[in-house]
Coordinates of C-alpha atoms and ligand atoms in Angstrom, one line a residue:
X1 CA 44.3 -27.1 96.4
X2 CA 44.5 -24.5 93.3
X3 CA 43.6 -25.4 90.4
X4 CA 47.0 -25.6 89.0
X5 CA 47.8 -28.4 91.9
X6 CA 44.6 -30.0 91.1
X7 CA 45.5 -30.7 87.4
X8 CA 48.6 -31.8 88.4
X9 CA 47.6 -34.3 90.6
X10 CA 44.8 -35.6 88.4
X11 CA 47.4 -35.7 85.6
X12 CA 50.1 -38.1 87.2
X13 CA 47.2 -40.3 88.8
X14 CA 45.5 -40.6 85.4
X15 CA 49.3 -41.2 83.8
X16 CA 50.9 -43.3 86.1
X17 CA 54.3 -44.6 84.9
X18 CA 55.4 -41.6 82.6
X19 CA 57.9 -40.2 84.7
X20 CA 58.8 -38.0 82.1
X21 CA 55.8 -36.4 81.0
X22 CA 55.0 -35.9 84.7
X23 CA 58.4 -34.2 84.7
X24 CA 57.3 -32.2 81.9
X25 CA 54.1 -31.1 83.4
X26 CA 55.2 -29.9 86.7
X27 CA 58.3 -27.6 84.9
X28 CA 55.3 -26.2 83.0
X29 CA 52.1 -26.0 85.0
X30 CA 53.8 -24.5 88.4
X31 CA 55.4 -21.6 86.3
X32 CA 52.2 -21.3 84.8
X33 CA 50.6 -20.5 87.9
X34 CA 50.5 -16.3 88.3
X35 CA 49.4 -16.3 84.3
X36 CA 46.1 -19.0 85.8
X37 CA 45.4 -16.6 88.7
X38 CA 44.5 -13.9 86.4
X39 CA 42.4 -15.3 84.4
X40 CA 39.9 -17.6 86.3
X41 CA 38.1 -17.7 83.2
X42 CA 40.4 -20.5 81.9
X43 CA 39.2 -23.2 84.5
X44 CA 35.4 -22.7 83.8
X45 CA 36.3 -23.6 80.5
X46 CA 38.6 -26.4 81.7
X47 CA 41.7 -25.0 79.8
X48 CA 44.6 -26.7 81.3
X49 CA 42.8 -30.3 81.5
X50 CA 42.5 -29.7 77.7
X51 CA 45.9 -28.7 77.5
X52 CA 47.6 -31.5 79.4
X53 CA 45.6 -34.4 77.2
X54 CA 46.7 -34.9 73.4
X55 CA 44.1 -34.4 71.5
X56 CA 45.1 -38.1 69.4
X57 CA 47.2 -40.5 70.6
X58 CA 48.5 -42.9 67.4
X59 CA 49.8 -46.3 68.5
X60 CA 51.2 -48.9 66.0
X61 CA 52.9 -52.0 65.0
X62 CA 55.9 -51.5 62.8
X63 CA 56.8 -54.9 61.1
X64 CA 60.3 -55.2 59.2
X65 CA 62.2 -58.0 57.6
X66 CA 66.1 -57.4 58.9
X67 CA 68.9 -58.5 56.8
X68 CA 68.9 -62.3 57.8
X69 CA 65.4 -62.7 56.5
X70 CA 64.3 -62.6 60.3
X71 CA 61.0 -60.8 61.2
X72 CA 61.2 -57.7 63.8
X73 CA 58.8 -55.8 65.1
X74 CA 58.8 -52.4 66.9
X75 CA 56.5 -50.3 68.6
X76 CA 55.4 -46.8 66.4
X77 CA 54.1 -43.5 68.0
X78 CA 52.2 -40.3 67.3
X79 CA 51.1 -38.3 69.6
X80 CA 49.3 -35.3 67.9
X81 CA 49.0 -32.9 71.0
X82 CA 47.4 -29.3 70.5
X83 CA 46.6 -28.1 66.8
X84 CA 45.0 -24.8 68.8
X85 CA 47.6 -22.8 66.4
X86 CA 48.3 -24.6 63.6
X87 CA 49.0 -28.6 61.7
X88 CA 50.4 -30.7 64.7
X89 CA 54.2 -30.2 64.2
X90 CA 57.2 -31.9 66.0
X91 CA 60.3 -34.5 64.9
X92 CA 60.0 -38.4 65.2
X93 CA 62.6 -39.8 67.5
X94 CA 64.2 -43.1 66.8
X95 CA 65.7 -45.0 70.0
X96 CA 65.2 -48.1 71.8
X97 CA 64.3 -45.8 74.8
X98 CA 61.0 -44.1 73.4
X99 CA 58.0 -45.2 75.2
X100 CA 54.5 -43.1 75.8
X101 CA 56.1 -41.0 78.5
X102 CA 58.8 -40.0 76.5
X103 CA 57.0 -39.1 73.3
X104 CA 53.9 -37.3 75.5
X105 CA 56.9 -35.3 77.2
X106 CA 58.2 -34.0 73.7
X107 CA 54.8 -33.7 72.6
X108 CA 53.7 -31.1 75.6
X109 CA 56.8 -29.2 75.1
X110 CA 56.5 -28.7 71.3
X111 CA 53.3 -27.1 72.3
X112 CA 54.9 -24.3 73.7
X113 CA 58.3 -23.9 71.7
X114 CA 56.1 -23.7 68.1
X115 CA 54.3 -21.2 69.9
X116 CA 57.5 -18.9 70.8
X117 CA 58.2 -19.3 67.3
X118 CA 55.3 -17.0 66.1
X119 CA 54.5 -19.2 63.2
X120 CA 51.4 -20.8 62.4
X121 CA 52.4 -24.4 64.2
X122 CA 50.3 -26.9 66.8
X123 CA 52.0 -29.4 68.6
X124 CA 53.1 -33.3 68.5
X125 CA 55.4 -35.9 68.4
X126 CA 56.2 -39.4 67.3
X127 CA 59.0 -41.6 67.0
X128 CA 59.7 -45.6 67.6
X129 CA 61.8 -48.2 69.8
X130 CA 64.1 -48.8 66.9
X131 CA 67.6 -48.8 67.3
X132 CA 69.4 -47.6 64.3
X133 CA 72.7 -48.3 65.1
X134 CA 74.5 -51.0 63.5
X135 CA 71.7 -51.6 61.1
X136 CA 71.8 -51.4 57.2
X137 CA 70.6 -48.6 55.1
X138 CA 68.3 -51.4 53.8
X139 CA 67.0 -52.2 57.1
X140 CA 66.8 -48.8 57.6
X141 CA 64.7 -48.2 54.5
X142 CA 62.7 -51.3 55.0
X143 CA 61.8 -49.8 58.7
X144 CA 61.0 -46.5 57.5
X145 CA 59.0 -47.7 54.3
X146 CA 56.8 -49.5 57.3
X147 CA 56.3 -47.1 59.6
X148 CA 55.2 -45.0 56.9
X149 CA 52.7 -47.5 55.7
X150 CA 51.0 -46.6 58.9
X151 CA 51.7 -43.2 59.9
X152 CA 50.3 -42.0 56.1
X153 CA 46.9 -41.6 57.1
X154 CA 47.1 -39.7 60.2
X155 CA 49.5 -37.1 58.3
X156 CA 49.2 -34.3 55.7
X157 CA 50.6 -31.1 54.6
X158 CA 47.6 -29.1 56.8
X159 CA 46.9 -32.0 59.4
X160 CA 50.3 -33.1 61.0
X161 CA 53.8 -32.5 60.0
X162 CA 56.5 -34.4 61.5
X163 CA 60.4 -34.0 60.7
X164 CA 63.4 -35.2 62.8
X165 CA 65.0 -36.0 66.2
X166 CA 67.1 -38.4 67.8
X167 CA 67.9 -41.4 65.3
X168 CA 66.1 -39.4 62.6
X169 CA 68.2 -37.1 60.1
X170 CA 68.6 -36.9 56.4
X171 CA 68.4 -40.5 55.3
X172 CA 65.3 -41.7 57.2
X173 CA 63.6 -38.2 56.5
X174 CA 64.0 -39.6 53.0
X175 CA 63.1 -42.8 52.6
X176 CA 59.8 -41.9 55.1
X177 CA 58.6 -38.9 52.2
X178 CA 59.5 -41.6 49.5
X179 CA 57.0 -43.9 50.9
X180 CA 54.8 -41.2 51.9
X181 CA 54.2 -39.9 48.0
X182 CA 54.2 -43.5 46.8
X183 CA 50.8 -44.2 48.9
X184 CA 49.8 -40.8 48.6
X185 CA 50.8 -39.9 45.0
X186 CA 51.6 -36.3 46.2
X187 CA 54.4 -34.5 46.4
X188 CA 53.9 -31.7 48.9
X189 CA 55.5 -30.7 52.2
X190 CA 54.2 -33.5 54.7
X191 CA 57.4 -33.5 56.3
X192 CA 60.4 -31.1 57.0
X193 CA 64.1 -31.4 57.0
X194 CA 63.6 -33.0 53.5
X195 CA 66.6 -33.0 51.1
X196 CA 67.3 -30.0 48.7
X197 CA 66.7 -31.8 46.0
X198 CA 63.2 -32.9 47.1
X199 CA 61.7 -29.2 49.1
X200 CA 64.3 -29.7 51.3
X201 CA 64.7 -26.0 53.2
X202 CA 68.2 -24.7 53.1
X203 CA 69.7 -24.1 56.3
X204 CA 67.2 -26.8 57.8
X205 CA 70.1 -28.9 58.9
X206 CA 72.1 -26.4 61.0
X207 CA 69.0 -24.8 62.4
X208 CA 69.0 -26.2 65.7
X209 CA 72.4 -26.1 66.4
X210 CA 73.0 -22.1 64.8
X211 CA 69.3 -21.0 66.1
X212 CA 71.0 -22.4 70.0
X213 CA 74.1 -20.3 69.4
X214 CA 71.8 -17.3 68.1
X215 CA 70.2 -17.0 71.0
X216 CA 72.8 -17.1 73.8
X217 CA 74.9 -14.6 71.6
X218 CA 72.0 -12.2 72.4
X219 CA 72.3 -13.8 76.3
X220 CA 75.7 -12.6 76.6
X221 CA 75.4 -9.4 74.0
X222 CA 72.5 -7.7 76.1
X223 CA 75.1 -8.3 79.2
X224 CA 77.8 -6.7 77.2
X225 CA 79.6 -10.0 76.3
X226 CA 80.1 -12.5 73.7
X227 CA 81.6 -15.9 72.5
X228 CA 84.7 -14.8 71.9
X229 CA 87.5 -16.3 74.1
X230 CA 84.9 -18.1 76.1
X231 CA 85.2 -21.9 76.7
X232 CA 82.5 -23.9 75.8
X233 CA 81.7 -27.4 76.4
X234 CA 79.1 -29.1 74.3
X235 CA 77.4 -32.5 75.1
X236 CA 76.5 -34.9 72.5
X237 CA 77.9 -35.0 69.1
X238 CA 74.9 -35.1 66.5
X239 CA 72.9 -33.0 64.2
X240 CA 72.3 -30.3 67.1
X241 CA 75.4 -30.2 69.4
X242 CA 77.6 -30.4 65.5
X243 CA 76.4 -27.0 64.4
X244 CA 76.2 -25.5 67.3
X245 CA 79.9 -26.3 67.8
X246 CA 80.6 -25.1 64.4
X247 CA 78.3 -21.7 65.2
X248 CA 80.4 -21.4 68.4
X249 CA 83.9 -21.7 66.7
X250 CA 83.0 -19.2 63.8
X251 CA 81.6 -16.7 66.3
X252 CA 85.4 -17.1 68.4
X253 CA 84.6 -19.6 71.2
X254 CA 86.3 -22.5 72.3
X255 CA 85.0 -25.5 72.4
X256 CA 86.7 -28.2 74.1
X257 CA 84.4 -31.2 74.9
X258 CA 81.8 -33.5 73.7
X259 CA 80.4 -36.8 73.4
X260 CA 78.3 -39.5 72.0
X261 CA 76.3 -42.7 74.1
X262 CA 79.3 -44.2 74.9
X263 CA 82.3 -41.3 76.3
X264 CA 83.5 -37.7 76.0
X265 CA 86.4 -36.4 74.2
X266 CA 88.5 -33.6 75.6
X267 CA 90.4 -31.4 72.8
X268 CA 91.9 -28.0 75.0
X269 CA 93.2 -27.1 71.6
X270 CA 89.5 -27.0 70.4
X271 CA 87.8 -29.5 68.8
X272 CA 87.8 -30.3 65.3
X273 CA 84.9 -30.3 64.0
X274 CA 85.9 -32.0 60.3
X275 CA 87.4 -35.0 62.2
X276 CA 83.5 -35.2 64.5
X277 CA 81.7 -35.1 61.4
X278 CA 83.9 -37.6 59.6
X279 CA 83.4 -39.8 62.4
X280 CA 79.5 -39.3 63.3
X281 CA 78.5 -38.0 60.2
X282 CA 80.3 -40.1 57.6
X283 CA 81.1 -43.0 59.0
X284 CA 78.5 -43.3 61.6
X285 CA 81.4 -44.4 63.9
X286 CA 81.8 -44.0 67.5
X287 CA 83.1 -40.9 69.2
X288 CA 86.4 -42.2 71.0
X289 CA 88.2 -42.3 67.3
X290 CA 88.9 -38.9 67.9
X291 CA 91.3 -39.2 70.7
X292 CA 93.0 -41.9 68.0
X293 CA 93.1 -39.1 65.3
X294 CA 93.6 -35.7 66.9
X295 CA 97.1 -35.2 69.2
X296 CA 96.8 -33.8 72.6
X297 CA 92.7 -34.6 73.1
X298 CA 91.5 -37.1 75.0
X299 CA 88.8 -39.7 75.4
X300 CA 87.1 -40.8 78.8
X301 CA 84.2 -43.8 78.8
X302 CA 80.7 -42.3 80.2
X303 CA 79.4 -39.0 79.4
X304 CA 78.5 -37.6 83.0
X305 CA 82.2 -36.8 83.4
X306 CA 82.3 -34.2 81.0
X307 CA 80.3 -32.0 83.4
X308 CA 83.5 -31.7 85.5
X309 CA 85.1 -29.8 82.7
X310 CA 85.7 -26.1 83.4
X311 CA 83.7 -23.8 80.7
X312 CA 82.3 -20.9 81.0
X313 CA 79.1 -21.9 78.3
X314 CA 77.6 -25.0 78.7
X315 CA 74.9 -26.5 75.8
X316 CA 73.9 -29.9 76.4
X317 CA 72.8 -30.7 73.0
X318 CA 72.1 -35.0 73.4
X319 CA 69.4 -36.1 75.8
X320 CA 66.9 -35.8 78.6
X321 CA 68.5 -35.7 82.0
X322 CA 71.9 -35.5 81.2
X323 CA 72.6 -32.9 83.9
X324 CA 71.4 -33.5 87.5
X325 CA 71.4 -32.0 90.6
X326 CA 75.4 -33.3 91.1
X327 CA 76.4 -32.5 87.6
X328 CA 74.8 -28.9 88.0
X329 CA 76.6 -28.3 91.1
X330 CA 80.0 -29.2 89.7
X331 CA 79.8 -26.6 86.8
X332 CA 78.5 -23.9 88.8
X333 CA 81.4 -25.0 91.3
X334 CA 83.7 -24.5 88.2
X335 CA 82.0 -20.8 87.1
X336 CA 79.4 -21.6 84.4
X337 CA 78.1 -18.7 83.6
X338 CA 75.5 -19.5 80.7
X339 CA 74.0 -22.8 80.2
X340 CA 71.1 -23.2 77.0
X341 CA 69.1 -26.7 76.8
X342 CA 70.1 -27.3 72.7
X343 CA 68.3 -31.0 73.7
X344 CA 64.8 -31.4 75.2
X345 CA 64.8 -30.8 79.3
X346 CA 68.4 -32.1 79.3
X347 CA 68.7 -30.7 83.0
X348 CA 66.1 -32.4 85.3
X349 CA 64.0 -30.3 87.8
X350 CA 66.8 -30.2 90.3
X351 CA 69.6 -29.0 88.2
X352 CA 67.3 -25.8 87.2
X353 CA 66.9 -25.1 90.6
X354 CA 71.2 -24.9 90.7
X355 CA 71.7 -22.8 88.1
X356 CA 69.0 -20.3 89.1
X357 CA 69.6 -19.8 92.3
X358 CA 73.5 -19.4 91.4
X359 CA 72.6 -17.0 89.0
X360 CA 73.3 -18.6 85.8
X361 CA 71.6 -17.6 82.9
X362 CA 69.6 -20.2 82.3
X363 CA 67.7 -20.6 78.6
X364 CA 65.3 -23.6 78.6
X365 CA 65.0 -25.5 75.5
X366 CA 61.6 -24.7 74.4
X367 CA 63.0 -21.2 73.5
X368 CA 66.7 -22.4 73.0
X369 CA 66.3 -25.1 70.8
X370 CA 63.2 -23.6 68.8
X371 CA 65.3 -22.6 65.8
X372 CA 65.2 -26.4 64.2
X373 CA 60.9 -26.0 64.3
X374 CA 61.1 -22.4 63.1
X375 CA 63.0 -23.4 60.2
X376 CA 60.7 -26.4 59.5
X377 CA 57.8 -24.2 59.3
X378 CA 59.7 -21.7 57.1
X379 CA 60.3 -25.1 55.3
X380 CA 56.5 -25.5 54.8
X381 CA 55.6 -21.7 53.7
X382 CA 58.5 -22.4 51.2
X383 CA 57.2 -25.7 50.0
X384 CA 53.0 -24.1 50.0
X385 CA 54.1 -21.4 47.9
X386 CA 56.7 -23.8 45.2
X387 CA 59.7 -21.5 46.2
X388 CA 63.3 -21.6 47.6
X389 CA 64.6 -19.0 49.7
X390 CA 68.6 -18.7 49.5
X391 CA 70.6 -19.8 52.7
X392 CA 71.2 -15.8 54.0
X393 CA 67.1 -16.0 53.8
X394 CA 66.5 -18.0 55.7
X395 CA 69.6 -17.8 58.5
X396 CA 68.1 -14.1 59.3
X397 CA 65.2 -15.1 59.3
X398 CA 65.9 -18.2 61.8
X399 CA 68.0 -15.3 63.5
X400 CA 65.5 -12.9 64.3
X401 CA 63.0 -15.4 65.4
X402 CA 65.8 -16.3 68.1
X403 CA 66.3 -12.9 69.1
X404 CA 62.8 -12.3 69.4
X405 CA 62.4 -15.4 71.5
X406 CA 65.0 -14.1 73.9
X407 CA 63.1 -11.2 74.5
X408 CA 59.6 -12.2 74.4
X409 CA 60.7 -14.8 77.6
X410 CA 62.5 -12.0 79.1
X411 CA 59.5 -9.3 78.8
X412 CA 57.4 -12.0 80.1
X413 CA 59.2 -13.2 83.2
X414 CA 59.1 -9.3 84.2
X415 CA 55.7 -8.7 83.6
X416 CA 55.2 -11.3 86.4
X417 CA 58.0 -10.3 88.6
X418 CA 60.1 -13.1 87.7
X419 CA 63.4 -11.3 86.1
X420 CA 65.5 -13.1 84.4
X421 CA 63.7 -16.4 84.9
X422 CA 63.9 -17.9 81.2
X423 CA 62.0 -20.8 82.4
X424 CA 59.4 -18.7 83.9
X425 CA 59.1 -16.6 80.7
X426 CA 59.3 -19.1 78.0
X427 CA 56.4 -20.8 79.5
X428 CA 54.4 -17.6 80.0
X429 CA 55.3 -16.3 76.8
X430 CA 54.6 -20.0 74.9
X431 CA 51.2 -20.5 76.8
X432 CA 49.7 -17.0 76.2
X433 CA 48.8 -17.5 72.6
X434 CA 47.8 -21.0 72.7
X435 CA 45.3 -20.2 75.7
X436 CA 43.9 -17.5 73.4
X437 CA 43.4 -19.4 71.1
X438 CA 42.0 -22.8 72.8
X439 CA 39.4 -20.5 74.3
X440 CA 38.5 -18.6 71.4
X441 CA 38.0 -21.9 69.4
X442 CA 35.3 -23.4 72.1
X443 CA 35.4 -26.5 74.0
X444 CA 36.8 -29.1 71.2
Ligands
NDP501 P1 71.1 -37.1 66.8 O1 70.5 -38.4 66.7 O2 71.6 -36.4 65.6 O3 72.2 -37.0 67.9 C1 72.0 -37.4 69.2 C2 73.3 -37.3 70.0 O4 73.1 -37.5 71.3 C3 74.3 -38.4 69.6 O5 75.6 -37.9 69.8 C4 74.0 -39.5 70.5 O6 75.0 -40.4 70.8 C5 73.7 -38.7 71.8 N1 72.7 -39.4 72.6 C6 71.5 -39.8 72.3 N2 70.9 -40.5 73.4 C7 71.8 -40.5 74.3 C8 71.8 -41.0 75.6 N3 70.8 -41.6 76.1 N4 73.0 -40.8 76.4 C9 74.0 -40.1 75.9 N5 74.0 -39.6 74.6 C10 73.0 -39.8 73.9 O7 69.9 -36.2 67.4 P2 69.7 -34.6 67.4 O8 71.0 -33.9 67.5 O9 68.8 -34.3 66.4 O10 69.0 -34.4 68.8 C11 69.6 -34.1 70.0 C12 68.7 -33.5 71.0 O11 68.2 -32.2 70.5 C13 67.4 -34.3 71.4 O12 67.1 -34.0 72.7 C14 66.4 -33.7 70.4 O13 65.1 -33.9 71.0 C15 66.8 -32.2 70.5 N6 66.3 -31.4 69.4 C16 66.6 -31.7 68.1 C17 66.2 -30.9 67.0 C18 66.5 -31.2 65.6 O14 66.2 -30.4 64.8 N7 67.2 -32.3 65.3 C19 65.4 -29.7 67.3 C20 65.2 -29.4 68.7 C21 65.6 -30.3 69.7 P3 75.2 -41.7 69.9 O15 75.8 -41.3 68.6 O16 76.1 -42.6 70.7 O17 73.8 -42.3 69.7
2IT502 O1 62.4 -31.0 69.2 C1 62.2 -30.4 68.1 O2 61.8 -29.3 68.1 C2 62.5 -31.1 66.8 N1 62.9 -32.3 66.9 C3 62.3 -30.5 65.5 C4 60.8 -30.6 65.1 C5 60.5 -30.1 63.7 O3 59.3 -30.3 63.4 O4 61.3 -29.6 63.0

């Protein structure tokens, strides 16, 4: 067994039921594999044991009143993973799904992905089983003002900095700092994607989405290609798959699809993206409205079906495992040509294995998706030094990092003899720098 395999193992028999992190783990530690047989150094000092165990793992009880007086309780995470490079740094995810597996899985990615960004960020994650939908914004308030009450003293502007995800945008973001500076009586930048009016980052909110569409512009520009006059389907329909439909339409692509929880909506005109936001954004409505709105689209129940769409560009931008080994197949059938992971590992193992050997370009979301975290930690430089940058700021900056990303995976998956391996290259390219510095730093 190498040591690679032996890790591995130890790691799903030490984890059991975490499907997802063990998912996770083997993506990661069997492309790491030519980077460990170089430097046998790194097991003597036990390197990737360390690396595949958080270093904290937060659990919690988050008690709410809802709005019929009736007591709730949910379960709160935080797993602070690897602060090798930097403050622990990574969104909190609200959705009755998150469990351990699920937030150690984000966790172990962030990892990486802050590292490809080149700025001074560890890794973690958090998040809770709540459900927003349907509630209040005072049940909302009253469920973030508790899970605050708790999360406050594992957090700080230097220890652990958590922003967004699923479930968590500009209103919970809010009323979480709000709590946080009441305990705390400071305002300082404990947590990103913060309003403007508070140290809010401009250009924070479309980071994800425009950082996605960045990066496979340079895909497709290094080939001698770009968005224009390509069709582009685009799963999910929130904060991440809303500007990078926006990016895409300014940068002459057509996007024709997308979808929330419940369905897809199919525009061959092009969506409209005013009439999405409305709905999702606004009015926190479902999806299907658009069909109701916008003549000559369509709306389907279930999402899987909009993998049978023909495009030439495919971002799945809402969920883990959204494309398998069956939806994977069906787009290469139909001539995919590029596909970039805008959520975290939204294509299982399977479904990676497709595209590549098709010869997809395939961009893996810990350098595809990095542009939200980049911006969060051009958030906190802003916020340590008291100063805003102007949107153009930060947008080239978020646009370099993106194009340096893209490159940095590719030099790396060559160096190995892995070209054009993304997945290969990210990992190789993320893990470098944190190994460095984990072994620099001692055993801790
Ligand atoms: P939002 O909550 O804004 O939007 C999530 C979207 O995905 C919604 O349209 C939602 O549908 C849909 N969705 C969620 N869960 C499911 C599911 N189980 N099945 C089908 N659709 C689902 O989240 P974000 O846009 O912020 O996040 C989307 C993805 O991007 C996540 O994987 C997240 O981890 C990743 N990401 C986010 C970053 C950020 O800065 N926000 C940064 C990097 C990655 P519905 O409206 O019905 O709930
Ligand atoms: O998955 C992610 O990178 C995020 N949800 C953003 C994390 C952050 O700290 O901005």
């Amino acid at each position: 067994m190498t040591y690679v395999e032996r890790v591995l193992a130890d790691l799903k028999a030490n984890n059991p039921n975490e499907p997802e992190f063990h998912q996770a783990a083997t993506e990661i530690l069997t492309t790491l594999a030519p980077v460990i047989e170089k430097h046998p150094e790194y097991e003597k000092a036990g390197l990737l044991e360390r690396f595949v165990e958080p270093e904290r793992v937060i659990m919690f009880r988050v008690p709410w009143v809802d709005d019929s007086g009736a007591v709730r309780v949910n379960k709160g995470y935080r797993v602070q993973f690897n602060s090798a490079l930097g403050p622990y740094k990574g969104g909190l995810r609200f959705h009755p799904s998150v469990n351990l597996s699920i937030i150690k899985f984000l966790g172990l990615e962030q990892i990486l992905k802050n590292s490809l960004t080149g700025l001074p960020i560890g890794g973690g994650k958090g998040g809770a089983n709540f459900d927003p939908k349907g509630k209040s914004d005072g049940e909302i308030m009253r469920f973030c003002q508790s899970f605050m009450t708790e999360l406050y003293r594992h957090i700080g502007q230097d220890t652990d900095v958590p922003a967004g995800d699923i479930g968590v945008g500009g209103r919970e973001i809010g009323y979480l700092f709000g709590q946080y500076k009441k305990i705390r009586d400071e305002h300082v930048g404990v947590l990103t994607g913060r309003g403007l009016s508070y140290g809010g980052s401009l250009a924070r909110t479309e980071a994800t989405g425009y950082g996605l569409v960045y990066i496979t512009e340079e895909a497709l520009k290094v080939r001698g290609d770009s968005f224009k006059g390509k069709t582009v389907v685009i799963s999910g329909s929130g904060n991440v798959a809303i500007y990078a439909c926006q990016k895409v339409q300014q940068l002459g692509g057509n996007v024709v699809a997308m979808y929330d929880s419940n369905g897809y909506i199919y525009d061959p005109n092009g969506i409209n993206l005013d009439v999405v936001r409305d709905i999702k954004e606004v009015r926190r409505a479902r999806i299907k409205e658009y069909a109701d709105i916008v003549k000559g689209s369509s709306y389907t129940d279930g999402c899987s079906g909009i993998w049978s769409l023909k495009c030439d560009i495919a971002l799945p931008c809402a969920t883990q495992n959204e494309i398998d080994k069956f939806s994977a197949e069906t787009l290469v059938k139909n001539g995919v040509k590029y596909v970039s992971e805008g959520a975290n590992m939204p294509c299982n193992l399977e479904a990676i294995d497709v595209f590549q050997k098709a010869g997809v370009v395939f961009l893996p979301a810990k350098a595809a998706n990095a542009g939200g975290v980049a911006v969060s930690a051009l958030e906190m430089a802003q916020s340590s030094q008291r100063v805003f940058w102007t949107f153009e700021e930060v947008d080239s900056k978020l646009k370099g990092i993106m194009v340096n990303i893209y490159h940095a995976s590719e030099d790396s998956a060559k160096e190995y003899g892995y070209d054009g391996n993304y997945v290969m290259g990210a990992n190789i390219a993320g893990f470098k720098k944190v190994a460095d510095a984990m072994m620099a730093q001692g055993i801790v």
